[in-house]
Short mmCIF file of C-alpha atoms in Angstrom, two decimals:
data_model
loop_
_atom_site.label_atom_id
_atom_site.label_comp_id
_atom_site.label_asym_id
_atom_site.label_seq_id
_atom_site.Cartn_x
_atom_site.Cartn_y
_atom_site.Cartn_z
CA ARG A 4 -13.39 -1.07 -31.44
CA GLU A 5 -10.18 0.15 -29.90
CA VAL A 6 -8.59 -3.29 -30.18
CA ARG A 7 -9.51 -3.46 -33.85
CA ARG A 8 -8.27 0.09 -34.50
CA PHE A 9 -5.05 0.08 -32.49
CA ARG A 10 -4.16 -3.61 -32.89
CA PRO A 11 -2.08 -3.79 -29.67
CA ASP A 12 0.84 -6.15 -29.26
CA VAL A 13 -0.03 -6.65 -25.60
CA VAL A 14 -2.83 -5.71 -23.21
CA HIS A 15 -2.00 -4.71 -19.63
CA ALA A 16 -5.12 -5.08 -17.47
CA HIS A 17 -5.03 -3.40 -14.08
CA TRP A 18 -7.28 -5.51 -11.81
CA ILE A 19 -8.59 -9.00 -12.56
CA ILE A 20 -12.21 -7.83 -12.25
CA PRO A 21 -13.57 -6.10 -14.23
CA GLN A 22 -10.69 -5.02 -16.49
CA GLY A 23 -9.12 -8.45 -16.81
CA VAL A 24 -12.46 -10.02 -17.72
CA VAL A 25 -13.06 -7.37 -20.38
CA ALA A 26 -9.54 -7.66 -21.79
CA ARG A 27 -9.77 -11.45 -21.95
CA ALA A 28 -13.20 -11.31 -23.61
CA VAL A 29 -12.26 -8.87 -26.37
CA GLY A 30 -8.51 -9.39 -26.71
CA GLY A 31 -8.59 -12.67 -28.56
CA ARG A 32 -5.04 -14.01 -28.94
CA ILE A 33 -3.38 -10.78 -27.81
CA PRO A 34 -0.95 -11.50 -24.94
CA MET A 35 -2.28 -10.14 -21.66
CA ILE A 36 -0.52 -9.02 -18.49
CA VAL A 37 -2.73 -8.73 -15.41
CA THR A 38 -1.83 -6.59 -12.40
CA THR A 39 -3.86 -6.85 -9.21
CA LEU A 40 -3.43 -4.52 -6.23
CA GLY A 41 -5.25 -6.86 -3.84
CA GLY A 42 -8.87 -5.78 -3.54
CA ASP A 43 -10.29 -8.12 -6.17
CA LEU A 44 -7.96 -10.97 -5.24
CA TYR A 45 -8.65 -10.87 -1.50
CA ALA A 46 -12.36 -10.08 -1.79
CA LEU A 47 -14.98 -11.10 -4.40
CA GLY A 48 -15.01 -14.68 -3.10
CA ALA A 49 -18.42 -15.79 -4.39
CA LYS A 50 -18.22 -18.89 -6.60
CA PRO A 51 -19.05 -17.14 -9.92
CA LEU A 52 -16.51 -14.41 -9.22
CA ARG A 53 -13.82 -16.92 -8.27
CA ALA A 54 -14.52 -18.70 -11.55
CA ALA A 55 -14.16 -15.43 -13.46
CA LYS A 56 -10.89 -14.63 -11.71
CA SER A 57 -9.58 -18.09 -12.43
CA TRP A 58 -10.52 -17.76 -16.12
CA VAL A 59 -8.59 -14.50 -16.41
CA LEU A 60 -5.51 -15.67 -14.51
CA ARG A 61 -5.24 -18.99 -16.35
CA ASN A 62 -5.20 -17.15 -19.66
CA ALA A 63 -2.81 -14.37 -18.71
CA ARG A 64 0.68 -14.41 -20.21
CA ALA A 65 1.97 -12.88 -16.96
CA VAL A 66 0.50 -11.78 -13.61
CA THR A 67 1.94 -9.23 -11.20
CA VAL A 68 0.94 -8.87 -7.54
CA MET A 69 1.98 -6.76 -4.58
CA ASN A 70 3.23 -9.42 -2.13
CA GLN A 71 4.03 -13.11 -1.72
CA ASP A 72 0.68 -13.93 -0.11
CA MET A 73 -1.11 -12.52 -3.16
CA ARG A 74 1.14 -14.57 -5.42
CA ASP A 75 0.13 -17.72 -3.56
CA LYS A 76 -3.56 -16.84 -3.90
CA ALA A 77 -3.22 -16.09 -7.62
CA ILE A 78 -1.49 -19.42 -8.22
CA GLU A 79 -4.22 -21.18 -6.24
CA LEU A 80 -6.74 -19.65 -8.67
CA GLY A 81 -4.85 -20.97 -11.68
CA SER A 82 -2.10 -18.46 -12.43
CA THR A 83 1.09 -20.08 -13.76
CA PRO A 84 3.79 -20.03 -11.03
CA GLY A 85 6.65 -19.27 -13.43
CA THR A 86 4.93 -16.16 -14.81
CA THR A 87 3.42 -14.83 -11.56
CA HIS A 88 5.64 -12.09 -10.13
CA VAL A 89 5.74 -9.98 -6.97
CA MET A 90 6.13 -6.49 -8.44
CA PRO A 91 4.71 -3.73 -6.20
CA MET A 92 3.70 -0.38 -7.68
CA GLY A 93 6.49 2.19 -7.60
CA ALA A 94 6.50 5.15 -5.25
CA HIS A 95 7.50 8.76 -5.91
CA LEU A 96 10.62 9.39 -3.85
CA ARG A 97 11.78 12.90 -3.08
CA ASP A 98 15.09 14.02 -4.53
CA ASP A 99 15.71 16.58 -1.78
CA LEU A 100 15.71 14.21 1.18
CA GLY A 101 19.14 15.33 2.23
CA GLU A 102 17.63 18.70 3.13
CA VAL A 103 14.77 17.27 5.21
CA GLU A 104 15.34 17.56 8.94
CA THR A 105 14.28 14.60 11.06
CA VAL A 106 11.57 15.88 13.40
CA SER A 107 12.25 15.32 17.09
CA GLY A 108 12.15 16.96 20.46
CA SER A 109 8.89 18.86 20.00
CA GLY A 110 7.34 17.42 23.16
CA THR A 111 4.31 16.27 21.18
CA LEU A 112 4.48 13.22 18.94
CA ARG A 113 3.26 14.17 15.48
CA VAL A 114 1.50 11.15 13.98
CA LEU A 115 0.36 10.96 10.36
CA ALA A 116 -2.03 8.44 8.76
CA VAL A 117 -2.67 8.38 5.01
CA GLY A 118 -5.19 6.41 2.98
CA ARG A 119 -8.75 6.04 1.81
CA LEU A 120 -11.15 6.16 4.75
CA VAL A 121 -12.38 2.58 4.51
CA GLU A 122 -12.51 -0.36 6.89
CA LYS A 123 -9.33 -2.10 5.75
CA LYS A 124 -7.16 0.93 6.58
CA GLY A 125 -7.87 0.49 10.30
CA PHE A 126 -7.95 4.17 11.21
CA ASP A 127 -10.58 3.44 13.87
CA VAL A 128 -8.07 1.06 15.48
CA LEU A 129 -5.49 3.86 15.53
CA LEU A 130 -7.97 6.23 17.16
CA ARG A 131 -8.81 3.69 19.86
CA ALA A 132 -5.13 3.06 20.50
CA LEU A 133 -4.40 6.76 20.90
CA ARG A 134 -7.46 7.38 23.07
CA THR A 135 -6.29 4.78 25.61
CA SER A 136 -2.64 5.88 25.59
CA SER A 137 -0.95 8.47 27.78
CA LEU A 138 0.86 10.02 24.82
CA ALA A 139 1.03 13.73 24.14
CA TYR A 140 0.33 13.61 20.41
CA GLU A 141 -1.24 15.27 17.40
CA LEU A 142 -2.73 13.10 14.67
CA VAL A 143 -3.36 14.15 11.08
CA ILE A 144 -5.43 11.84 8.87
CA VAL A 145 -5.07 12.45 5.13
CA GLY A 146 -7.70 10.98 2.83
CA ASP A 147 -11.41 10.76 2.19
CA GLY A 148 -13.95 7.98 1.96
CA PRO A 149 -17.19 6.48 3.27
CA GLU A 150 -15.98 6.19 6.89
CA MET A 151 -15.28 9.91 7.28
CA GLU A 152 -18.23 10.65 9.55
CA SER A 153 -17.82 7.58 11.76
CA LEU A 154 -14.12 8.38 12.17
CA ARG A 155 -14.93 11.98 13.06
CA ARG A 156 -17.25 10.69 15.78
CA ALA A 157 -14.57 8.29 17.03
CA ALA A 158 -12.07 11.19 17.15
CA ASP A 159 -14.37 13.48 19.13
CA GLY A 160 -12.37 15.24 21.83
CA LEU A 161 -9.01 14.03 20.53
CA PRO A 162 -6.24 16.19 18.97
CA VAL A 163 -7.02 14.91 15.48
CA THR A 164 -7.12 16.84 12.19
CA PHE A 165 -8.84 15.45 9.10
CA ALA A 166 -6.95 17.00 6.18
CA GLY A 167 -9.00 15.40 3.39
CA GLN A 168 -7.41 14.52 0.07
CA LEU A 169 -4.15 16.31 -0.69
CA GLY A 170 -2.07 16.85 -3.81
CA ARG A 171 1.38 15.31 -3.98
CA ASP A 172 3.32 18.43 -2.90
CA ALA A 173 1.04 19.02 0.09
CA LEU A 174 1.26 15.36 1.06
CA MET A 175 5.05 15.44 0.88
CA GLU A 176 4.98 18.39 3.28
CA ARG A 177 2.84 16.36 5.67
CA TYR A 178 5.35 13.50 5.60
CA SER A 179 8.19 15.91 6.35
CA ALA A 180 6.29 17.39 9.30
CA ALA A 181 5.54 14.01 10.91
CA ASP A 182 7.52 12.18 13.58
CA VAL A 183 5.94 8.85 12.69
CA VAL A 184 3.52 7.58 10.04
CA ALA A 185 1.09 4.83 11.09
CA PHE A 186 -0.46 2.18 8.84
CA PRO A 187 -2.88 0.22 11.07
CA SER A 188 -4.24 -1.87 8.18
CA ARG A 189 -6.45 -4.88 8.82
CA ARG A 190 -8.55 -7.39 6.93
CA ALA A 191 -12.03 -6.04 6.24
CA ALA A 192 -15.19 -8.07 6.74
CA SER A 193 -15.41 -8.49 2.95
CA GLY A 194 -11.98 -10.14 2.93
CA ASP A 195 -10.36 -7.11 1.33
CA GLN A 196 -7.00 -5.96 2.67
CA ASP A 197 -4.06 -3.87 1.59
CA GLY A 198 -1.51 -5.42 -0.76
CA LEU A 199 1.22 -2.83 -0.28
CA PRO A 200 0.06 0.79 0.06
CA VAL A 201 1.98 3.26 -2.09
CA ALA A 202 1.55 5.76 0.76
CA LEU A 203 3.66 3.48 2.95
CA LEU A 204 6.46 3.47 0.39
CA GLU A 205 6.22 7.26 0.04
CA ALA A 206 6.42 7.69 3.82
CA MET A 207 9.47 5.43 3.98
CA GLY A 208 11.04 7.26 1.04
CA SER A 209 10.53 10.51 2.93
CA GLY A 210 12.71 9.19 5.73
CA ARG A 211 9.89 8.88 8.22
CA ALA A 212 9.72 6.21 10.91
CA VAL A 213 6.71 3.96 10.31
CA VAL A 214 4.53 1.65 12.36
CA VAL A 215 2.66 -0.98 10.35
CA THR A 216 0.54 -4.03 11.05
CA ASP A 217 1.68 -7.58 10.44
CA LEU A 218 -0.07 -8.12 7.12
CA PRO A 219 1.40 -9.55 3.89
CA GLY A 220 3.05 -6.83 1.86
CA LEU A 221 3.43 -4.40 4.72
CA ASN A 222 5.57 -6.85 6.69
CA GLU A 223 7.62 -7.55 3.56
CA ALA A 224 8.46 -3.90 2.91
CA VAL A 225 9.05 -3.09 6.59
CA GLU A 226 11.54 -5.19 8.54
CA ASP A 227 10.57 -5.11 12.20
CA GLU A 228 13.02 -3.15 14.36
CA LEU A 229 15.18 -2.46 11.28
CA SER A 230 13.15 -0.20 8.97
CA GLY A 231 10.07 0.29 11.14
CA LEU A 232 7.97 -1.34 13.83
CA VAL A 233 5.51 -4.13 13.01
CA VAL A 234 2.56 -4.87 15.31
CA PRO A 235 -0.32 -7.39 15.18
CA ALA A 236 -3.37 -6.21 13.24
CA GLU A 237 -6.19 -4.73 15.36
CA ASP A 238 -4.05 -4.90 18.54
CA THR A 239 -4.63 -1.46 20.06
CA ASN A 240 -2.28 -2.11 22.98
CA ALA A 241 0.61 -3.13 20.75
CA LEU A 242 -0.01 -0.15 18.47
CA ALA A 243 -0.10 2.25 21.42
CA ASP A 244 3.09 0.71 22.83
CA ALA A 245 4.90 1.09 19.49
CA LEU A 246 3.91 4.75 19.23
CA THR A 247 5.00 5.30 22.83
CA ARG A 248 8.41 3.84 22.03
CA MET A 249 8.68 6.20 19.09
CA ASP A 250 7.76 9.12 21.34
CA ARG A 251 10.29 8.30 24.03
CA ASP A 252 13.21 7.48 21.75
CA PRO A 253 14.06 10.11 19.10
CA ASP A 254 17.19 8.13 18.21
CA LEU A 255 15.02 5.11 17.40
CA ARG A 256 12.84 7.27 15.15
CA ARG A 257 15.89 8.63 13.38
CA ARG A 258 17.46 5.20 12.91
CA LEU A 259 14.25 3.60 11.64
CA GLY A 260 13.54 6.58 9.36
CA ASP A 261 17.01 6.44 7.80
CA ALA A 262 16.69 2.69 7.24
CA ALA A 263 13.18 3.10 5.80
CA ARG A 264 14.50 5.64 3.33
CA GLU A 265 17.16 3.22 2.11
CA ARG A 266 14.67 0.35 1.93
CA ALA A 267 12.24 2.43 -0.14
CA HIS A 268 14.71 2.73 -3.02
CA GLU A 269 13.93 -0.89 -3.87
CA TYR A 270 10.34 0.24 -4.55
CA SER A 271 11.02 3.47 -6.44
CA ILE A 272 9.28 4.24 -9.73
CA PRO A 273 12.55 3.92 -11.76
CA ALA A 274 13.19 0.49 -10.24
CA THR A 275 9.60 -0.57 -10.97
CA VAL A 276 9.78 0.77 -14.53
CA GLU A 277 12.79 -1.42 -15.30
CA LYS A 278 11.01 -4.50 -13.95
CA TYR A 279 7.93 -3.87 -16.09
CA ARG A 280 10.07 -3.05 -19.13
CA ALA A 281 11.78 -6.43 -18.75
CA LEU A 282 8.43 -8.20 -18.24
CA LEU A 283 6.93 -6.63 -21.37
CA SER A 284 9.98 -7.66 -23.38
CA THR A 285 9.66 -11.22 -22.11
CA VAL A 286 5.93 -11.41 -22.88
CA LEU A 287 6.57 -10.08 -26.39
CA GLY A 288 9.48 -12.45 -26.95
CA ARG A 289 11.95 -9.64 -27.50
#
């Protein structure tokens, strides 16, 4: 009904399944752009679902993904290489970063982790890494989700605070108060994994030093030893060692945080807006 009433020039479907399937089914000859953040592309591997994803991607006028690995997978499913673009979601970057003091010298490493409490985020890996380390630290986990109770049990006896979901202003304050922000992402049993978390881009834009795992998207945004530290996924020893380096070397934290801030400008919302504006114009032939 909405398609008949509004008569759109283009449909932008966020996710292949289910939105892309619905848009393809009802959109007729209307040009369609499909954006996938990773969950449906990496997971949903059963044969009928792969066929549905292929049907959507083959008929899309353009496809946008979060990293090069996702682009390869989309093309494998039938997306046209010339119209399949790596275009991560933009991040809100603070405009008062010059007034934010880089945290250091507190004697306790303040670690922040942000994301939905699900398997692919790897927060249990972070807890195991911290439990076996000799660090003096405080960890704040921001987010909510089905693994809340199991993570609380895993954090028993550790200096860990579960802050729940926070609004943007409160989250920005958490970034500013952190020495390092950790993203221990991994591939879930379902095949799902992060494409490129917006929280990572926000942390980098806040000038924080970051530690991330070596997964597609994360290792494209973060250049190891230049704009953060990159460690193997699910490697608790490597993660603990990276955090220990951050603890012992405030100058390293400051250097990586400054470089992360500069790197994040490539992923800002204004930069992303211009890319999507150009893509829409191309799809519409304008």
